[in-house]
Amino acid sequence: MSQKDNFFNLHNTAQGLARELAPGVNTRIFPGEQAMLSVVRIEPNTEGKMHEHPEEQWGLLLEGSAVRFQGGEEIAVKAGDFWRTPGGVPHTMRAGAEGAVVLDVFSPPREAYKKKGQGFGEG
Amino acid sequence: MSQKDNFFNLHNTAQGLARELAPGVNTRIFPGEQAMLSVVRIEPNTEGKMHEHPEEQWGLLLEGSAVRFQGGEEIAVKAGDFWRTPGGVPHTMRAGAEGAVVLDVFSPPREAYKKKGQGFGEG
């Protein structure tokens, strides 16, 4: 395998495993062995669903603005902000008026996200 | 601990553990339990040092341009490109004329990077 197969772009929607997390919240998943990346696009004024999982998660707001709900707190985030969500902490996001693009990192990789599908993987 | 302590910004140089990886290649490290983030700034036309480690690494070019050297291949990258570097694969980068800002993710976290210091952690 060429190393080129390990190279991707945030804006290439042909790459990654497509997943609709919630209506208006769509991601493309890139599974690794130790970590998994997820490039999430959230429509304007749209919110995901509060959920939690044992895997550690990091998020980086790439574009737009949003409110992060995490562990019972509500924290406004702008492009360039990033955060750690420890395993087991309930979380979701609501995009602002211009929508939001978020890079999420899961470690270890979430099993439910290793295939195309829908939802936050609770099932 | 407030969840706010888990929130950071790419441009806030007061945050993270400072590390000079090589002359002109400086990072700030954010250790988690399962993954570790590193916000690397590479001066124009400056190159790191070829190295490898068992941890999986992901990189995202946030600003500028660069050439990624990985596994014997040489791949040009622009802002928005991201890549996976499997454990044990030799790698380094050289920034283009405008320099580069890279977000690296290590999983599991690299022990050598859990404290301030210098170098790529080989020692």
Coordinates of C-alpha atoms in Angstrom, one line a residue:
Chain A
M1 CA 0.0 0.0 0.0
S2 CA 1.3 3.4 -0.9
Q3 CA 1.4 6.0 1.9
K4 CA -0.8 8.1 -0.3
D5 CA -3.7 5.9 0.8
N6 CA -3.3 7.4 4.3
F7 CA -3.8 11.0 3.0
F8 CA -7.2 12.7 3.0
N9 CA -8.8 16.2 2.8
L10 CA -11.4 17.8 5.0
H11 CA -13.4 18.9 2.0
N12 CA -13.4 15.8 -0.1
T13 CA -16.8 14.3 0.5
A14 CA -15.9 11.2 -1.4
Q15 CA -13.6 10.1 1.4
G16 CA -14.5 8.5 4.7
L17 CA -17.5 6.4 5.8
A18 CA -20.7 8.5 5.6
R19 CA -22.9 8.6 8.7
E20 CA -26.0 10.7 9.5
L21 CA -25.6 11.3 13.2
A22 CA -28.9 13.2 13.4
P23 CA -31.1 15.2 11.0
G24 CA -28.8 18.0 9.7
V25 CA -25.7 16.5 11.4
N26 CA -23.6 14.5 9.0
T27 CA -20.1 13.1 9.3
R28 CA -17.4 11.2 7.4
I29 CA -15.5 8.7 9.5
F30 CA -11.8 7.8 9.1
P31 CA -10.9 4.7 11.2
G32 CA -7.4 4.1 12.4
E33 CA -6.0 1.4 14.7
Q34 CA -5.7 3.6 17.8
A35 CA -7.8 6.6 16.9
M36 CA -10.7 7.5 14.6
L37 CA -11.3 10.8 13.0
S38 CA -14.8 12.2 12.2
V39 CA -15.4 15.3 10.1
V40 CA -18.8 16.6 11.2
R41 CA -21.0 19.1 9.4
I42 CA -23.8 20.6 11.4
E43 CA -26.5 22.7 9.7
P44 CA -27.3 26.2 11.0
N45 CA -29.2 26.2 14.4
T46 CA -29.2 22.4 14.4
E47 CA -28.4 20.3 17.4
G48 CA -27.3 16.7 17.9
K49 CA -28.5 14.4 20.6
M50 CA -27.1 14.1 24.1
H51 CA -25.1 10.9 24.3
E52 CA -22.0 9.4 25.9
H53 CA -19.6 6.6 25.3
P54 CA -16.5 5.1 27.1
E55 CA -14.1 6.3 24.4
E56 CA -12.2 9.6 25.0
Q57 CA -13.1 12.3 22.5
W58 CA -11.4 15.4 21.3
G59 CA -13.2 18.1 19.2
L60 CA -11.9 21.0 17.1
L61 CA -14.2 23.6 15.7
L62 CA -12.9 24.2 12.2
E63 CA -15.6 26.5 10.8
G64 CA -18.6 28.4 12.2
S65 CA -19.7 28.7 15.8
A66 CA -21.5 26.4 18.2
V67 CA -22.4 25.7 21.7
R68 CA -20.9 22.6 23.3
F69 CA -23.0 20.9 26.0
Q70 CA -20.7 18.7 28.1
G71 CA -21.0 17.3 31.6
G72 CA -23.9 19.6 32.4
E73 CA -22.2 22.7 31.3
E74 CA -22.8 24.9 28.2
I75 CA -19.8 26.4 26.6
A76 CA -19.8 28.7 23.5
V77 CA -17.1 27.8 21.0
K78 CA -15.7 29.5 17.9
A79 CA -13.4 28.4 15.1
G80 CA -10.0 27.4 16.5
D81 CA -11.4 26.2 19.9
F82 CA -10.8 22.6 20.8
W83 CA -11.8 20.5 23.8
R84 CA -11.4 17.1 25.4
T85 CA -14.4 15.1 26.4
P86 CA -13.4 12.3 28.8
G87 CA -15.1 8.9 28.4
G88 CA -18.5 8.7 30.0
V89 CA -19.3 12.4 30.0
P90 CA -22.6 13.2 28.3
H91 CA -22.2 15.7 25.4
T92 CA -23.7 17.2 22.3
M93 CA -23.5 20.4 20.2
R94 CA -25.7 23.0 18.7
A95 CA -24.5 25.0 15.7
G96 CA -24.9 28.7 15.4
A97 CA -26.5 30.6 12.6
E98 CA -23.8 29.9 10.1
G99 CA -23.5 26.2 10.9
A100 CA -20.4 24.4 12.1
V101 CA -17.7 22.0 10.9
V102 CA -16.1 20.0 13.6
L103 CA -13.2 17.5 13.6
D104 CA -13.8 14.9 16.3
V105 CA -11.2 12.3 17.4
F106 CA -12.2 9.1 19.2
S107 CA -9.7 7.0 21.0
P108 CA -9.9 4.1 21.0
P109 CA -11.9 4.0 17.7
R110 CA -15.7 3.6 18.3
E111 CA -16.8 0.2 17.0
A112 CA -20.2 1.4 15.9
Y113 CA -18.6 4.0 13.6
K114 CA -16.5 1.5 11.6
K115 CA -19.3 1.0 9.1
K116 CA -21.6 3.4 7.3
G117 CA -24.9 4.0 9.1
Q118 CA -27.0 6.4 11.1
G119 CA -27.1 7.6 14.7
F120 CA -24.6 8.2 17.5
G121 CA -24.0 4.5 17.9
E122 CA -25.9 3.8 21.1
G123 CA -27.7 0.9 19.6
Chain B
M1 CA -13.2 20.4 38.0
S2 CA -15.2 22.5 35.6
Q3 CA -15.6 21.2 32.0
K4 CA -14.1 24.6 31.0
D5 CA -10.7 23.2 32.0
N6 CA -11.0 20.9 29.0
F7 CA -11.4 23.7 26.5
F8 CA -8.5 25.3 24.6
N9 CA -7.7 27.4 21.6
L10 CA -5.2 26.7 18.8
H11 CA -3.9 30.3 19.0
N12 CA -3.6 30.6 22.8
T13 CA 0.2 30.2 23.3
A14 CA -0.3 30.2 27.0
Q15 CA -1.9 26.8 26.9
G16 CA -0.3 23.4 26.6
L17 CA 3.2 22.1 27.4
A18 CA 5.8 23.9 25.3
R19 CA 8.3 21.8 23.4
E20 CA 10.9 22.7 20.8
L21 CA 10.9 19.7 18.5
A22 CA 13.8 21.1 16.4
P23 CA 15.1 24.6 15.6
G24 CA 12.1 26.5 14.2
V25 CA 9.7 23.6 15.0
N26 CA 7.8 24.4 18.1
T27 CA 4.8 22.7 19.6
R28 CA 2.3 22.9 22.5
I29 CA 1.2 19.5 23.9
F30 CA -2.2 18.7 25.3
P31 CA -2.2 15.3 27.0
G32 CA -5.3 13.2 27.4
E33 CA -5.9 9.7 28.7
Q34 CA -6.2 7.9 25.4
A35 CA -4.9 10.6 22.9
M36 CA -2.6 13.6 23.0
L37 CA -2.9 16.7 20.8
S38 CA 0.1 18.7 19.6
V39 CA -0.2 22.1 17.9
V40 CA 3.0 22.5 15.9
R41 CA 4.3 25.6 14.3
I42 CA 7.0 25.2 11.6
E43 CA 9.0 28.2 10.4
P44 CA 9.2 28.8 6.6
N45 CA 11.3 26.4 4.7
T46 CA 12.2 24.5 7.9
E47 CA 12.3 20.8 8.4
G48 CA 12.0 18.5 11.4
K49 CA 14.0 15.3 11.9
M50 CA 13.1 11.9 10.5
H51 CA 11.9 9.8 13.4
E52 CA 9.4 7.1 14.3
H53 CA 7.5 5.8 17.4
P54 CA 5.1 3.0 18.1
E55 CA 2.1 5.3 18.7
E56 CA -0.3 5.9 15.9
Q57 CA -0.3 9.5 14.7
W58 CA -2.7 11.6 12.7
G59 CA -1.8 15.1 11.3
L60 CA -4.0 17.9 9.9
L61 CA -2.4 20.9 8.1
L62 CA -4.2 23.9 9.6
E63 CA -2.3 26.7 7.8
G64 CA 0.4 27.0 5.2
S65 CA 1.8 24.3 3.0
A66 CA 4.4 21.5 3.6
V67 CA 5.9 18.3 2.3
R68 CA 5.2 15.2 4.4
F69 CA 7.9 12.6 4.3
Q70 CA 6.4 9.3 5.4
G71 CA 7.5 5.7 4.9
G72 CA 9.9 6.6 2.1
E73 CA 7.4 8.7 0.2
E74 CA 7.2 12.5 -0.2
I75 CA 3.7 13.9 -0.3
A76 CA 2.9 17.6 -0.8
V77 CA 0.1 18.8 1.6
K78 CA -2.0 22.0 1.7
A79 CA -4.3 23.4 4.4
G80 CA -7.2 21.0 5.0
D81 CA -5.2 17.9 4.1
F82 CA -4.9 15.3 6.9
W83 CA -3.2 11.9 7.1
R84 CA -2.6 8.9 9.3
T85 CA 0.9 7.7 10.2
P86 CA 0.8 4.1 11.4
G87 CA 3.1 3.3 14.4
G88 CA 6.6 2.5 13.4
V89 CA 6.6 4.4 10.1
P90 CA 9.5 7.0 9.8
H91 CA 8.2 10.5 9.1
T92 CA 9.0 14.2 9.2
M93 CA 7.8 17.4 7.5
R94 CA 9.2 20.4 5.7
A95 CA 7.2 23.7 5.7
G96 CA 6.8 25.7 2.5
A97 CA 7.7 29.4 2.1
E98 CA 4.9 30.6 4.3
G99 CA 5.5 28.1 7.1
A100 CA 3.0 25.6 8.5
V101 CA 0.7 25.0 11.4
V102 CA -0.1 21.3 12.0
L103 CA -2.4 19.6 14.5
D104 CA -0.9 16.2 15.4
V105 CA -2.8 13.5 17.4
F106 CA -0.9 10.7 19.1
S107 CA -2.7 7.6 20.3
P108 CA -1.8 6.4 22.8
P109 CA -0.2 9.5 24.3
R110 CA 3.6 9.7 23.9
E111 CA 5.2 9.4 27.3
A112 CA 8.1 11.7 26.4
Y113 CA 5.7 14.5 25.5
K114 CA 4.0 14.6 28.9
K115 CA 6.4 17.1 30.2
K116 CA 8.0 20.3 28.7
G117 CA 11.2 19.7 26.9
Q118 CA 13.1 19.5 23.6
G119 CA 13.3 17.0 20.8
F120 CA 11.2 14.3 19.2
G121 CA 11.3 12.1 22.3
E122 CA 13.8 9.5 21.0
G123 CA 16.0 9.8 24.1

